[in-house]
Amino acid sequence: MPLDPAFIGRRYAPSRVYEVGREKIREFASAIGDESEVYRDPAAAQALGHPDVIAPPTFAIVISSEVGRQVVFDPELGLDYGRVVHGEQRFVHHRPIRAGDRLCGVLVVENIRAAAGNDILTTRVDVSTEDGELVTTAYSTLVARAAERS
Amino acid sequence: MTAAVRYDDVEVGTELPTASLPIARVDLVRYAGASGDFNTIHWNQRFAESVGLPNVIAHGMLTMAAAARVITDWAGDPGAVVEYGVRFTRPVVVPDDGTGATLQVSAAVGAKLPERRVRVDVTVTSAGDKVLSMARAVVQLG
């Protein structure tokens, strides 16, 4: 059954606070094969004008994908996760995420559509500090492939 | 958060240094742990094949992150990347053969934008296939 378009515009409750740690940024940078000092050495980051080490441009996925679980596993929506592939991803950074940030994500369902039997779900996660400063907006498109016909 | 590259020094078509980035199974394990994405298709060949994939495939987000390095290394400050988006078109298949896959990443300035920003268009191939499309970043230059 196609996904219910009535979910378009739905906004979920803010996530718990995610505290960005220096060691997590280092671990993530190592995992993407990037040895840059700006992800590891506060002095190197400060030399570029950042208050502390910053996170790589895709680090926000750690936060946004966890927040996204609210809709992916929302039993009311009924997305078949076994058929889901990641279609598109986009980040808009209002400023770099940095060590010491205490961030919350708010998930909004941007769009739901069907194409060639696939269900296509687009979400937006606004990642802000707990004080309300918008840091990053993450847009994700998930595609639930059409069930195989038997 | 401004790049070392100066806006006045680039034009549409300016090419960024390319990169050749190997991805082996161990890299998928490491990325799974660091990102929290433990989807079985990224580490279990038996499962990957059972859902119709040729083999274990890399996390799309790992490909996206690896490709970003061409931009951040060029810019000199990863904080200069103000926008970055991709469409995942083909999976990066990572066989357990001691070699894995190799991403070939190239990029060029696609447009000069207001406020000393540029759009950088990125091309990523693996085994000759384009694995991302519409891979674009907006970078704040100096």
PDB file of N, CA, C and O in Angstrom, chain B residues 32-59:
ATOM      1  N   ALA B  32      30.671   1.946   9.770  1.00  0.00           N
ATOM      2  CA  ALA B  32      29.454   1.521  10.474  1.00  0.00           C
ATOM      3  C   ALA B  32      29.537   1.900  11.950  1.00  0.00           C
ATOM      4  O   ALA B  32      28.606   2.473  12.523  1.00  0.00           O
ATOM      5  N   GLY B  33      30.688   1.612  12.547  1.00  0.00           N
ATOM      6  CA  GLY B  33      30.854   1.915  13.972  1.00  0.00           C
ATOM      7  C   GLY B  33      30.814   3.402  14.259  1.00  0.00           C
ATOM      8  O   GLY B  33      30.188   3.854  15.215  1.00  0.00           O
ATOM      9  N   ALA B  34      31.489   4.183  13.419  1.00  0.00           N
ATOM     10  CA  ALA B  34      31.578   5.625  13.672  1.00  0.00           C
ATOM     11  C   ALA B  34      30.262   6.343  13.411  1.00  0.00           C
ATOM     12  O   ALA B  34      29.934   7.323  14.073  1.00  0.00           O
ATOM     13  N   SER B  35      29.499   5.837  12.433  1.00  0.00           N
ATOM     14  CA  SER B  35      28.277   6.535  12.042  1.00  0.00           C
ATOM     15  C   SER B  35      27.029   5.985  12.718  1.00  0.00           C
ATOM     16  O   SER B  35      26.008   6.654  12.771  1.00  0.00           O
ATOM     17  N   GLY B  36      27.121   4.744  13.192  1.00  0.00           N
ATOM     18  CA  GLY B  36      25.940   4.109  13.776  1.00  0.00           C
ATOM     19  C   GLY B  36      25.052   3.440  12.738  1.00  0.00           C
ATOM     20  O   GLY B  36      23.954   2.976  13.066  1.00  0.00           O
ATOM     21  N   ASP B  37      25.501   3.372  11.481  1.00  0.00           N
ATOM     22  CA  ASP B  37      24.704   2.731  10.423  1.00  0.00           C
ATOM     23  C   ASP B  37      25.157   1.278  10.258  1.00  0.00           C
ATOM     24  O   ASP B  37      26.155   1.009   9.585  1.00  0.00           O
ATOM     25  N   PHE B  38      24.431   0.383  10.906  1.00  0.00           N
ATOM     26  CA  PHE B  38      24.800  -1.038  10.902  1.00  0.00           C
ATOM     27  C   PHE B  38      23.942  -1.854   9.942  1.00  0.00           C
ATOM     28  O   PHE B  38      23.802  -3.065  10.098  1.00  0.00           O
ATOM     29  N   ASN B  39      23.364  -1.193   8.928  1.00  0.00           N
ATOM     30  CA  ASN B  39      22.569  -1.902   7.930  1.00  0.00           C
ATOM     31  C   ASN B  39      23.358  -3.110   7.417  1.00  0.00           C
ATOM     32  O   ASN B  39      24.506  -2.988   6.992  1.00  0.00           O
ATOM     33  N   THR B  40      22.709  -4.283   7.440  1.00  0.00           N
ATOM     34  CA  THR B  40      23.382  -5.560   7.171  1.00  0.00           C
ATOM     35  C   THR B  40      24.004  -5.641   5.775  1.00  0.00           C
ATOM     36  O   THR B  40      24.997  -6.335   5.575  1.00  0.00           O
ATOM     37  N   ILE B  41      23.435  -4.902   4.806  1.00  0.00           N
ATOM     38  CA  ILE B  41      23.964  -4.955   3.433  1.00  0.00           C
ATOM     39  C   ILE B  41      25.378  -4.394   3.344  1.00  0.00           C
ATOM     40  O   ILE B  41      26.044  -4.574   2.338  1.00  0.00           O
ATOM     41  N   HIS B  42      25.840  -3.711   4.403  1.00  0.00           N
ATOM     42  CA  HIS B  42      27.175  -3.111   4.371  1.00  0.00           C
ATOM     43  C   HIS B  42      28.240  -3.995   5.008  1.00  0.00           C
ATOM     44  O   HIS B  42      29.399  -3.585   5.100  1.00  0.00           O
ATOM     45  N   TRP B  43      27.864  -5.176   5.494  1.00  0.00           N
ATOM     46  CA  TRP B  43      28.901  -6.015   6.117  1.00  0.00           C
ATOM     47  C   TRP B  43      28.669  -7.519   5.954  1.00  0.00           C
ATOM     48  O   TRP B  43      29.557  -8.310   6.238  1.00  0.00           O
ATOM     49  N   ASN B  44      27.486  -7.928   5.475  1.00  0.00           N
ATOM     50  CA  ASN B  44      27.171  -9.353   5.419  1.00  0.00           C
ATOM     51  C   ASN B  44      26.881  -9.768   3.975  1.00  0.00           C
ATOM     52  O   ASN B  44      25.822  -9.453   3.430  1.00  0.00           O
ATOM     53  N   GLN B  45      27.826 -10.452   3.359  1.00  0.00           N
ATOM     54  CA  GLN B  45      27.702 -10.826   1.944  1.00  0.00           C
ATOM     55  C   GLN B  45      26.508 -11.741   1.708  1.00  0.00           C
ATOM     56  O   GLN B  45      25.775 -11.589   0.730  1.00  0.00           O
ATOM     57  N   ARG B  46      26.319 -12.686   2.633  1.00  0.00           N
ATOM     58  CA  ARG B  46      25.208 -13.634   2.493  1.00  0.00           C
ATOM     59  C   ARG B  46      23.884 -12.871   2.441  1.00  0.00           C
ATOM     60  O   ARG B  46      23.036 -13.103   1.575  1.00  0.00           O
ATOM     61  N   PHE B  47      23.736 -11.902   3.347  1.00  0.00           N
ATOM     62  CA  PHE B  47      22.496 -11.123   3.375  1.00  0.00           C
ATOM     63  C   PHE B  47      22.385 -10.236   2.131  1.00  0.00           C
ATOM     64  O   PHE B  47      21.316 -10.159   1.508  1.00  0.00           O
ATOM     65  N   ALA B  48      23.499  -9.587   1.756  1.00  0.00           N
ATOM     66  CA  ALA B  48      23.471  -8.686   0.594  1.00  0.00           C
ATOM     67  C   ALA B  48      23.004  -9.441  -0.651  1.00  0.00           C
ATOM     68  O   ALA B  48      22.160  -8.954  -1.415  1.00  0.00           O
ATOM     69  N   GLU B  49      23.529 -10.634  -0.830  1.00  0.00           N
ATOM     70  CA  GLU B  49      23.157 -11.419  -2.008  1.00  0.00           C
ATOM     71  C   GLU B  49      21.688 -11.860  -1.932  1.00  0.00           C
ATOM     72  O   GLU B  49      21.002 -11.925  -2.954  1.00  0.00           O
ATOM     73  N   SER B  50      21.225 -12.101  -0.711  1.00  0.00           N
ATOM     74  CA  SER B  50      19.846 -12.572  -0.552  1.00  0.00           C
ATOM     75  C   SER B  50      18.837 -11.489  -0.932  1.00  0.00           C
ATOM     76  O   SER B  50      17.686 -11.779  -1.226  1.00  0.00           O
ATOM     77  N   VAL B  51      19.264 -10.205  -0.892  1.00  0.00           N
ATOM     78  CA  VAL B  51      18.345  -9.129  -1.292  1.00  0.00           C
ATOM     79  C   VAL B  51      18.665  -8.630  -2.699  1.00  0.00           C
ATOM     80  O   VAL B  51      18.262  -7.532  -3.094  1.00  0.00           O
ATOM     81  N   GLY B  52      19.434  -9.436  -3.452  1.00  0.00           N
ATOM     82  CA  GLY B  52      19.612  -9.148  -4.864  1.00  0.00           C
ATOM     83  C   GLY B  52      20.805  -8.278  -5.210  1.00  0.00           C
ATOM     84  O   GLY B  52      20.951  -7.865  -6.361  1.00  0.00           O
ATOM     85  N   LEU B  53      21.669  -7.989  -4.233  1.00  0.00           N
ATOM     86  CA  LEU B  53      22.870  -7.207  -4.539  1.00  0.00           C
ATOM     87  C   LEU B  53      23.995  -8.148  -4.977  1.00  0.00           C
ATOM     88  O   LEU B  53      24.019  -9.317  -4.577  1.00  0.00           O
ATOM     89  N   PRO B  54      24.934  -7.639  -5.785  1.00  0.00           N
ATOM     90  CA  PRO B  54      26.018  -8.512  -6.245  1.00  0.00           C
ATOM     91  C   PRO B  54      26.974  -8.910  -5.125  1.00  0.00           C
ATOM     92  O   PRO B  54      27.662  -9.931  -5.220  1.00  0.00           O
ATOM     93  N   ASN B  55      27.038  -8.081  -4.080  1.00  0.00           N
ATOM     94  CA  ASN B  55      27.950  -8.319  -2.967  1.00  0.00           C
ATOM     95  C   ASN B  55      27.651  -7.243  -1.918  1.00  0.00           C
ATOM     96  O   ASN B  55      26.725  -6.442  -2.102  1.00  0.00           O
ATOM     97  N   VAL B  56      28.477  -7.220  -0.869  1.00  0.00           N
ATOM     98  CA  VAL B  56      28.372  -6.137   0.116  1.00  0.00           C
ATOM     99  C   VAL B  56      28.595  -4.797  -0.601  1.00  0.00           C
ATOM    100  O   VAL B  56      29.446  -4.704  -1.491  1.00  0.00           O
ATOM    101  N   ILE B  57      27.811  -3.790  -0.233  1.00  0.00           N
ATOM    102  CA  ILE B  57      27.999  -2.457  -0.843  1.00  0.00           C
ATOM    103  C   ILE B  57      28.389  -1.441   0.234  1.00  0.00           C
ATOM    104  O   ILE B  57      28.055  -1.599   1.414  1.00  0.00           O
ATOM    105  N   ALA B  58      29.108  -0.420  -0.199  1.00  0.00           N
ATOM    106  CA  ALA B  58      29.527   0.640   0.725  1.00  0.00           C
ATOM    107  C   ALA B  58      28.325   1.489   1.139  1.00  0.00           C
ATOM    108  O   ALA B  58      27.354   1.616   0.382  1.00  0.00           O
ATOM    109  N   HIS B  59      28.406   2.076   2.319  1.00  0.00           N
ATOM    110  CA  HIS B  59      27.419   3.066   2.730  1.00  0.00           C
ATOM    111  C   HIS B  59      27.461   4.226   1.738  1.00  0.00           C
ATOM    112  O   HIS B  59      28.544   4.766   1.459  1.00  0.00           O
TER     113      HIS B  59
END
